[in-house]
Amino acid sequence: MESSLTSEQTAPVPLPLPPPLPYPAITSLHQKRLSPRASQNWGSCRASTAGNPALDRLFDGGYRADVLIHTDHGGVIYAHASFLGVASPVLKMILKQTKGQNRGRHRSVSIRGVPPEAIRVFIRFIYSSCYEEDKLQEHALHLLALSHAYAVPQLKQLCEWWLERRLLTTENVIDIFQLAMLCDAPRLSLICHRFILKNFKPVSVTEGWKVMKESHPVLEREILESIIDEAAKQDYRVKKINERKIYEQLYEAMEAVVHIFRDGCRTIGPLDKIVLKDQSPCPYAACKGLELLVRHFAGCKRRVPGGCIHCKRLWKILELHSRICANPNICRVPLCRNFKHKRRRENKKDELKWRILVRKIVRSKSISGAPFFSLESS
């Protein structure tokens, strides 16, 4: 008898199973709507489209509500001070100030200038961090203003996300831009500003632009100035890109010159080398044009600098090559060493222009030197 009792007492008691987890904070449906990058940036906003039934019933039924939120047109929304105070420090301070004013059961808070339905969506989000997409899209601007005024950062981030990625259009970009600056949303204001710069013509004929022009002429002037600055920057970028292309073409021409007089190409080359007719295609696009210039230079009767435009062009190419040639003593390009000696008699102004040109050409390939080109030679 004692042995049976002892075995029963020492037998391990199985632990009860844990209760099921509550509803997920972010539903899979909401996660599918966000891109991987967006979900990473907005992961701290634990909002979802699926609500908590208990909290929804508490909010809709107003069970033991102790706060009356007065809206426009005589509307009243019942709420609980504990939920409002935890979610919003601004509402917590307002409720704290009105605690001793009303002897009755309910405390009153007034939220004016916003549609009552937007206030209802705002309070519902405070309760359960949930929302309905159609309601959020309809009142996104009002919800952004409410979330900023009452310091509800999760809702503010959510409104910014929807406005940036889903709701920004030509018709409302001016209104969103002004509201973003008032609500301290720098990312949203930057995206709106870029949208205005990119689509200025359709934006400038909208009703929002006309209203802003009358009510905020300073902001309109700043936007126009930024558009002028952006156009100037774009022109400068295009100019630099075109200049870089020219310098790259000159660099390739210098490579082609060395290739022709050192290795030979197609039907032209040095005297001690036999040019094969069935050789592989030349990798230098400038070789064909240089070959025509060399043949013209060899047979031209006005072969003096300034006499023939084609000879002058080849003369400048050969002089430019001598400026960047790293080994003039062993270089096989004609007149390379002659131009090196000629440089000693040039004035400083011309020498400075050549130095600047050589530096830009060599740096167009993002290098400080090459097998046969060098900045130091200039």
Tab-separated table of C-alpha atoms in Angstrom:
chain	number	residue	atom	x	y	z
A	1	MET	CA	0.000	0.000	0.000
A	2	GLU	CA	2.797	2.402	0.936
A	3	SER	CA	4.754	1.495	-2.185
A	4	SER	CA	1.791	2.297	-4.406
A	5	LEU	CA	1.340	5.699	-2.749
A	6	THR	CA	5.013	6.455	-3.128
A	7	SER	CA	5.004	5.615	-6.828
A	8	GLU	CA	1.965	7.815	-7.373
A	9	GLN	CA	3.596	10.726	-5.547
A	10	THR	CA	6.912	10.480	-7.416
A	11	ALA	CA	5.356	10.076	-10.878
A	12	PRO	CA	5.906	13.228	-13.028
A	13	VAL	CA	2.790	15.327	-13.526
A	14	PRO	CA	2.313	16.344	-17.193
A	15	LEU	CA	2.303	20.138	-17.745
A	16	PRO	CA	-0.828	21.648	-19.284
A	17	LEU	CA	-0.660	22.890	-22.856
A	18	PRO	CA	-0.193	26.651	-23.270
A	19	PRO	CA	-3.178	28.672	-24.470
A	20	PRO	CA	-3.330	29.570	-28.185
A	21	LEU	CA	-1.618	32.742	-29.296
A	22	PRO	CA	-3.798	35.831	-29.746
A	23	TYR	CA	-4.633	37.233	-33.170
A	24	PRO	CA	-1.561	38.261	-35.173
A	25	ALA	CA	-0.622	41.905	-35.017
A	26	ILE	CA	-0.026	42.019	-38.785
A	27	THR	CA	-2.159	39.794	-40.941
A	28	SER	CA	-0.759	37.965	-43.931
A	29	LEU	CA	-3.186	39.899	-46.112
A	30	HIS	CA	-1.618	43.201	-45.073
A	31	GLN	CA	1.892	41.860	-45.467
A	32	LYS	CA	1.197	40.953	-49.085
A	33	ARG	CA	0.270	44.541	-49.819
A	34	LEU	CA	3.674	45.825	-48.758
A	35	SER	CA	6.775	45.401	-50.865
A	36	PRO	CA	9.820	43.807	-49.168
A	37	ARG	CA	11.532	47.151	-48.888
A	38	ALA	CA	8.403	48.905	-47.665
A	39	SER	CA	7.678	46.246	-45.064
A	40	GLN	CA	11.235	46.624	-43.814
A	41	ASN	CA	10.911	50.395	-43.508
A	42	TRP	CA	7.466	50.354	-41.968
A	43	GLY	CA	7.788	47.220	-39.864
A	44	SER	CA	7.468	49.221	-36.673
A	45	CYS	CA	3.896	50.174	-37.601
A	46	ARG	CA	1.919	47.219	-36.256
A	47	ALA	CA	-1.299	48.165	-38.037
A	48	SER	CA	-3.512	45.736	-39.898
A	49	THR	CA	-6.762	45.583	-41.741
A	50	ALA	CA	-8.125	42.856	-39.431
A	51	GLY	CA	-9.334	44.039	-36.067
A	52	ASN	CA	-9.785	42.570	-32.613
A	53	PRO	CA	-13.484	41.701	-32.223
A	54	ALA	CA	-13.460	42.430	-28.488
A	55	LEU	CA	-11.909	45.886	-28.931
A	56	ASP	CA	-14.217	46.605	-31.853
A	57	ARG	CA	-17.267	45.781	-29.727
A	58	LEU	CA	-15.882	47.891	-26.891
A	59	PHE	CA	-15.425	50.858	-29.195
A	60	ASP	CA	-18.673	50.492	-31.153
A	61	GLY	CA	-20.803	49.802	-28.082
A	62	GLY	CA	-19.150	52.395	-25.846
A	63	TYR	CA	-19.342	50.080	-22.829
A	64	ARG	CA	-18.530	52.098	-19.682
A	65	ALA	CA	-17.150	54.932	-21.783
A	66	ASP	CA	-15.994	57.920	-19.745
A	67	VAL	CA	-15.079	60.357	-22.542
A	68	LEU	CA	-17.315	62.173	-25.013
A	69	ILE	CA	-15.573	63.346	-28.195
A	70	HIS	CA	-17.574	66.151	-29.806
A	71	THR	CA	-17.239	66.579	-33.576
A	72	ASP	CA	-18.718	68.932	-36.156
A	73	HIS	CA	-22.461	68.891	-36.892
A	74	GLY	CA	-23.232	67.828	-33.323
A	75	GLY	CA	-21.655	64.383	-33.551
A	76	VAL	CA	-20.529	62.516	-30.425
A	77	ILE	CA	-18.119	59.576	-30.190
A	78	TYR	CA	-17.886	57.565	-26.966
A	79	ALA	CA	-14.395	56.558	-25.869
A	80	HIS	CA	-12.362	55.442	-22.875
A	81	ALA	CA	-9.766	57.680	-21.252
A	82	SER	CA	-7.378	54.800	-20.605
A	83	PHE	CA	-7.110	53.927	-24.318
A	84	LEU	CA	-6.803	57.546	-25.408
A	85	GLY	CA	-4.188	58.388	-22.777
A	86	VAL	CA	-1.981	55.394	-23.550
A	87	ALA	CA	-2.011	55.969	-27.322
A	88	SER	CA	-1.720	59.766	-27.376
A	89	PRO	CA	0.243	61.923	-24.901
A	90	VAL	CA	-1.635	64.976	-26.177
A	91	LEU	CA	-5.030	63.468	-25.416
A	92	LYS	CA	-3.661	62.305	-22.062
A	93	MET	CA	-2.778	65.885	-21.151
A	94	ILE	CA	-6.161	67.179	-22.328
A	95	LEU	CA	-8.003	64.554	-20.285
A	96	LYS	CA	-5.837	65.341	-17.275
A	97	GLN	CA	-6.781	69.007	-17.496
A	98	THR	CA	-10.504	68.265	-17.807
A	99	LYS	CA	-10.535	65.685	-15.005
A	100	GLY	CA	-11.757	68.027	-12.289
A	101	GLN	CA	-13.939	70.286	-14.425
A	102	ASN	CA	-16.856	67.915	-14.969
A	103	ARG	CA	-18.616	66.539	-11.912
A	104	GLY	CA	-20.546	64.089	-14.029
A	105	ARG	CA	-19.425	60.757	-15.263
A	106	HIS	CA	-18.108	61.770	-18.689
A	107	ARG	CA	-15.292	64.090	-19.668
A	108	SER	CA	-15.559	66.044	-22.903
A	109	VAL	CA	-13.022	66.518	-25.691
A	110	SER	CA	-13.737	68.581	-28.813
A	111	ILE	CA	-12.136	67.824	-32.185
A	112	ARG	CA	-13.369	70.318	-34.782
A	113	GLY	CA	-12.552	71.044	-38.407
A	114	VAL	CA	-12.317	67.387	-39.420
A	115	PRO	CA	-15.050	65.140	-40.855
A	116	PRO	CA	-16.679	63.047	-38.089
A	117	GLU	CA	-15.999	59.846	-40.025
A	118	ALA	CA	-12.262	60.646	-40.091
A	119	ILE	CA	-12.317	61.150	-36.312
A	120	ARG	CA	-14.078	57.819	-35.908
A	121	VAL	CA	-11.383	56.057	-37.984
A	122	PHE	CA	-8.743	57.843	-35.890
A	123	ILE	CA	-10.235	56.711	-32.557
A	124	ARG	CA	-10.771	53.172	-33.815
A	125	PHE	CA	-7.089	52.995	-34.758
A	126	ILE	CA	-6.164	54.109	-31.236
A	127	TYR	CA	-8.117	51.188	-29.826
A	128	SER	CA	-6.870	48.310	-31.965
A	129	SER	CA	-4.275	49.697	-34.434
A	130	CYS	CA	-6.605	48.529	-37.202
A	131	TYR	CA	-8.116	50.287	-40.177
A	132	GLU	CA	-10.263	49.811	-43.246
A	133	GLU	CA	-8.453	50.536	-46.485
A	134	ASP	CA	-11.302	52.391	-48.151
A	135	LYS	CA	-11.770	54.614	-45.084
A	136	LEU	CA	-8.043	55.262	-44.814
A	137	GLN	CA	-7.771	56.213	-48.477
A	138	GLU	CA	-10.779	58.515	-48.207
A	139	HIS	CA	-9.530	60.377	-45.107
A	140	ALA	CA	-5.749	60.007	-45.476
A	141	LEU	CA	-5.068	63.762	-45.336
A	142	HIS	CA	-7.279	64.300	-42.294
A	143	LEU	CA	-5.783	61.278	-40.544
A	144	LEU	CA	-2.274	62.589	-41.198
A	145	ALA	CA	-3.217	65.897	-39.602
A	146	LEU	CA	-4.873	64.165	-36.616
A	147	SER	CA	-1.984	61.768	-36.054
A	148	HIS	CA	0.469	64.670	-36.080
A	149	ALA	CA	-1.631	66.931	-33.864
A	150	TYR	CA	-2.270	64.218	-31.266
A	151	ALA	CA	1.138	62.488	-31.561
A	152	VAL	CA	0.148	59.028	-32.807
A	153	PRO	CA	3.313	58.040	-34.731
A	154	GLN	CA	2.085	54.643	-35.972
A	155	LEU	CA	-0.880	56.154	-37.757
A	156	LYS	CA	1.260	59.008	-39.071
A	157	GLN	CA	3.738	56.562	-40.619
A	158	LEU	CA	0.882	54.591	-42.126
A	159	CYS	CA	-0.684	57.694	-43.691
A	160	GLU	CA	2.683	58.800	-45.084
A	161	TRP	CA	3.174	55.362	-46.634
A	162	TRP	CA	-0.226	55.416	-48.345
A	163	LEU	CA	0.202	58.979	-49.570
A	164	GLU	CA	3.707	58.334	-50.919
A	165	ARG	CA	3.023	55.065	-52.721
A	166	ARG	CA	-0.678	54.876	-53.492
A	167	LEU	CA	-2.539	58.193	-53.269
A	168	LEU	CA	-0.187	60.818	-54.730
A	169	THR	CA	-1.636	62.289	-57.947
A	170	THR	CA	-1.340	65.436	-60.032
A	171	GLU	CA	-4.556	66.830	-58.583
A	172	ASN	CA	-3.697	66.450	-54.883
A	173	VAL	CA	0.108	66.790	-54.822
A	174	ILE	CA	-0.035	70.500	-53.887
A	175	ASP	CA	-2.369	69.844	-50.944
A	176	ILE	CA	-0.272	66.914	-49.757
A	177	PHE	CA	2.919	68.972	-50.137
A	178	GLN	CA	1.598	71.802	-47.965
A	179	LEU	CA	0.215	69.407	-45.360
A	180	ALA	CA	3.490	67.456	-45.242
A	181	MET	CA	5.401	70.634	-44.418
A	182	LEU	CA	2.896	71.552	-41.700
A	183	CYS	CA	2.930	68.035	-40.213
A	184	ASP	CA	6.732	67.676	-40.143
A	185	ALA	CA	6.877	64.884	-42.724
A	186	PRO	CA	10.171	65.616	-44.551
A	187	ARG	CA	10.232	62.445	-46.628
A	188	LEU	CA	6.681	62.989	-47.879
A	189	SER	CA	7.373	66.660	-48.668
A	190	LEU	CA	10.534	65.693	-50.581
A	191	ILE	CA	8.633	63.114	-52.655
A	192	CYS	CA	5.916	65.690	-53.390
A	193	HIS	CA	8.512	68.268	-54.396
A	194	ARG	CA	10.168	65.829	-56.795
A	195	PHE	CA	6.758	64.929	-58.199
A	196	ILE	CA	6.035	68.629	-58.828
A	197	LEU	CA	9.385	69.149	-60.550
A	198	LYS	CA	8.807	66.131	-62.777
A	199	ASN	CA	5.198	67.002	-63.662
A	200	PHE	CA	5.188	70.784	-63.413
A	201	LYS	CA	3.029	71.552	-66.467
A	202	PRO	CA	0.007	69.399	-65.477
A	203	VAL	CA	0.399	70.384	-61.806
A	204	SER	CA	0.461	74.132	-62.586
A	205	VAL	CA	-3.052	74.042	-64.102
A	206	THR	CA	-4.722	72.218	-61.216
A	207	GLU	CA	-7.094	73.850	-58.758
A	208	GLY	CA	-4.685	73.208	-55.889
A	209	TRP	CA	-1.965	75.260	-57.580
A	210	LYS	CA	-4.381	78.154	-58.172
A	211	VAL	CA	-5.453	78.158	-54.521
A	212	MET	CA	-1.840	77.987	-53.340
A	213	LYS	CA	-0.943	80.857	-55.677
A	214	GLU	CA	-3.502	83.070	-53.942
A	215	SER	CA	-3.046	81.924	-50.346
A	216	HIS	CA	0.708	81.174	-50.263
A	217	PRO	CA	2.528	83.290	-52.895
A	218	VAL	CA	5.830	82.830	-51.055
A	219	LEU	CA	5.598	79.049	-51.391
A	220	GLU	CA	4.738	79.391	-55.071
A	221	ARG	CA	7.804	81.584	-55.614
A	222	GLU	CA	10.023	79.076	-53.813
A	223	ILE	CA	8.700	76.219	-55.961
A	224	LEU	CA	9.296	78.215	-59.155
A	225	GLU	CA	12.828	79.082	-58.033
A	226	SER	CA	13.526	75.431	-57.284
A	227	ILE	CA	12.245	74.486	-60.747
A	228	ILE	CA	14.604	77.028	-62.335
A	229	ASP	CA	17.511	75.720	-60.243
A	230	GLU	CA	16.682	72.124	-61.150
A	231	ALA	CA	16.533	73.024	-64.852
A	232	ALA	CA	19.924	74.731	-64.580
A	233	LYS	CA	21.382	71.697	-62.808
A	234	GLN	CA	19.942	69.391	-65.454
A	235	ASP	CA	21.466	71.504	-68.236
A	236	TYR	CA	24.789	71.456	-66.412
A	237	ARG	CA	24.644	67.669	-66.041
A	238	VAL	CA	23.819	67.240	-69.737
A	239	LYS	CA	26.669	69.573	-70.646
A	240	LYS	CA	29.123	67.615	-68.495
A	241	ILE	CA	27.932	64.314	-69.952
A	242	ASN	CA	28.415	65.595	-73.492
A	243	GLU	CA	31.852	66.947	-72.613
A	244	ARG	CA	32.821	63.625	-71.106
A	245	LYS	CA	31.710	61.817	-74.257
A	246	ILE	CA	33.904	64.142	-76.336
A	247	TYR	CA	36.901	63.511	-74.070
A	248	GLU	CA	36.291	59.770	-74.237
A	249	GLN	CA	36.195	59.941	-78.037
A	250	LEU	CA	39.483	61.871	-78.045
A	251	TYR	CA	41.001	59.265	-75.731
A	252	GLU	CA	39.898	56.462	-78.045
A	253	ALA	CA	41.314	58.427	-80.998
A	254	MET	CA	44.670	58.618	-79.196
A	255	GLU	CA	44.584	54.866	-78.677
A	256	ALA	CA	43.726	54.369	-82.340
A	257	VAL	CA	46.692	56.546	-83.411
A	258	VAL	CA	49.096	54.374	-81.430
A	259	HIS	CA	47.392	51.255	-82.785
A	260	ILE	CA	47.776	52.375	-86.416
A	261	PHE	CA	51.439	53.409	-86.271
A	262	ARG	CA	52.572	50.627	-83.932
A	263	ASP	CA	50.545	47.572	-84.978
A	264	GLY	CA	48.923	48.523	-88.254
A	265	CYS	CA	45.237	48.377	-89.108
A	266	ARG	CA	43.351	47.288	-92.225
A	267	THR	CA	45.397	48.670	-95.155
A	268	ILE	CA	47.710	51.030	-93.300
A	269	GLY	CA	50.552	50.520	-90.848
A	270	PRO	CA	54.317	50.852	-90.232
A	271	LEU	CA	56.784	50.004	-93.000
A	272	ASP	CA	58.379	47.068	-91.151
A	273	LYS	CA	55.054	45.244	-90.716
A	274	ILE	CA	52.918	43.409	-93.204
A	275	VAL	CA	49.247	44.222	-92.847
A	276	LEU	CA	47.097	41.146	-93.351
A	277	LYS	CA	43.951	41.577	-95.401
A	278	ASP	CA	41.980	38.902	-93.562
A	279	GLN	CA	42.713	40.193	-90.065
A	280	SER	CA	40.020	40.394	-87.411
A	281	PRO	CA	37.811	43.522	-87.205
A	282	CYS	CA	39.495	46.501	-85.571
A	283	PRO	CA	38.292	47.218	-82.010
A	284	TYR	CA	38.812	50.981	-82.413
A	285	ALA	CA	35.938	52.854	-84.019
A	286	ALA	CA	38.150	55.858	-84.840
A	287	CYS	CA	40.590	53.876	-86.980
A	288	LYS	CA	38.653	54.256	-90.212
A	289	GLY	CA	38.466	58.032	-89.964
A	290	LEU	CA	42.130	58.313	-88.951
A	291	GLU	CA	43.143	56.091	-91.870
A	292	LEU	CA	41.423	58.457	-94.301
A	293	LEU	CA	43.110	61.456	-92.669
A	294	VAL	CA	46.555	59.827	-92.882
A	295	ARG	CA	46.095	58.944	-96.558
A	296	HIS	CA	44.896	62.461	-97.305
A	297	PHE	CA	47.825	63.953	-95.389
A	298	ALA	CA	50.304	61.829	-97.358
A	299	GLY	CA	49.044	63.070	-100.725
A	300	CYS	CA	47.870	66.605	-99.927
A	301	LYS	CA	49.767	69.411	-101.720
A	302	ARG	CA	48.725	72.068	-99.178
A	303	ARG	CA	50.165	70.151	-96.244
A	304	VAL	CA	50.799	73.110	-93.936
A	305	PRO	CA	49.120	74.001	-90.615
A	306	GLY	CA	46.104	76.162	-91.432
A	307	GLY	CA	46.211	75.464	-95.175
A	308	CYS	CA	44.014	72.370	-95.379
A	309	ILE	CA	41.300	71.694	-92.820
A	310	HIS	CA	41.876	67.911	-92.970
A	311	CYS	CA	45.634	68.256	-92.579
A	312	LYS	CA	45.125	70.699	-89.729
A	313	ARG	CA	42.897	68.178	-87.971
A	314	LEU	CA	45.511	65.436	-88.225
A	315	TRP	CA	48.199	67.901	-87.145
A	316	LYS	CA	46.253	68.672	-83.962
A	317	ILE	CA	45.701	64.960	-83.315
A	318	LEU	CA	49.417	64.250	-83.592
A	319	GLU	CA	50.238	67.212	-81.349
A	320	LEU	CA	47.686	66.038	-78.780
A	321	HIS	CA	49.216	62.576	-78.842
A	322	SER	CA	52.659	64.053	-78.111
A	323	ARG	CA	51.184	65.821	-75.085
A	324	ILE	CA	50.035	62.598	-73.439
A	325	CYS	CA	52.640	60.167	-74.764
A	326	ALA	CA	54.467	58.475	-71.902
A	327	ASN	CA	57.467	57.202	-73.966
A	328	PRO	CA	58.334	59.699	-76.717
A	329	ASN	CA	61.799	58.195	-77.231
A	330	ILE	CA	60.442	54.860	-78.403
A	331	CYS	CA	57.097	56.092	-79.766
A	332	ARG	CA	56.451	55.243	-83.438
A	333	VAL	CA	53.829	57.942	-84.019
A	334	PRO	CA	55.187	60.547	-86.494
A	335	LEU	CA	56.345	63.936	-85.167
A	336	CYS	CA	55.950	62.880	-81.524
A	337	ARG	CA	59.453	63.997	-80.464
A	338	ASN	CA	59.280	67.075	-82.700
A	339	PHE	CA	56.188	68.327	-80.898
A	340	LYS	CA	57.906	67.667	-77.569
A	341	HIS	CA	60.720	70.054	-78.518
A	342	LYS	CA	58.269	72.581	-79.941
A	343	ARG	CA	56.520	72.886	-76.593
A	344	ARG	CA	59.526	74.613	-75.076
A	345	ARG	CA	58.954	77.666	-77.297
A	346	GLU	CA	55.223	78.038	-76.584
A	347	ASN	CA	53.855	80.724	-74.302
A	348	LYS	CA	52.422	79.850	-70.916
A	349	LYS	CA	48.816	80.585	-71.921
A	350	ASP	CA	48.783	78.006	-74.718
A	351	GLU	CA	50.639	75.530	-72.538
A	352	LEU	CA	47.988	75.893	-69.797
A	353	LYS	CA	45.160	75.208	-72.287
A	354	TRP	CA	46.872	72.050	-73.497
A	355	ARG	CA	47.460	70.875	-69.910
A	356	ILE	CA	43.789	71.278	-69.040
A	357	LEU	CA	42.712	69.413	-72.179
A	358	VAL	CA	45.165	66.561	-71.569
A	359	ARG	CA	44.074	66.206	-67.950
A	360	LYS	CA	40.396	65.960	-68.901
A	361	ILE	CA	41.071	63.450	-71.670
A	362	VAL	CA	43.135	61.123	-69.512
A	363	ARG	CA	40.747	61.377	-66.570
A	364	SER	CA	37.736	60.614	-68.774
A	365	LYS	CA	38.721	56.960	-68.394
A	366	SER	CA	39.131	57.393	-64.618
A	367	ILE	CA	42.787	56.485	-64.681
A	368	SER	CA	46.018	58.267	-63.803
A	369	GLY	CA	48.045	56.674	-66.553
A	370	ALA	CA	48.080	54.036	-69.270
A	371	PRO	CA	50.648	51.864	-71.049
A	372	PHE	CA	51.426	54.692	-73.423
A	373	PHE	CA	49.557	57.716	-71.946
A	374	SER	CA	50.456	59.700	-68.858
A	375	LEU	CA	49.454	62.920	-67.101
A	376	GLU	CA	53.039	63.560	-66.136
A	377	SER	CA	54.095	63.886	-69.764
A	378	SER	CA	51.961	67.024	-70.085
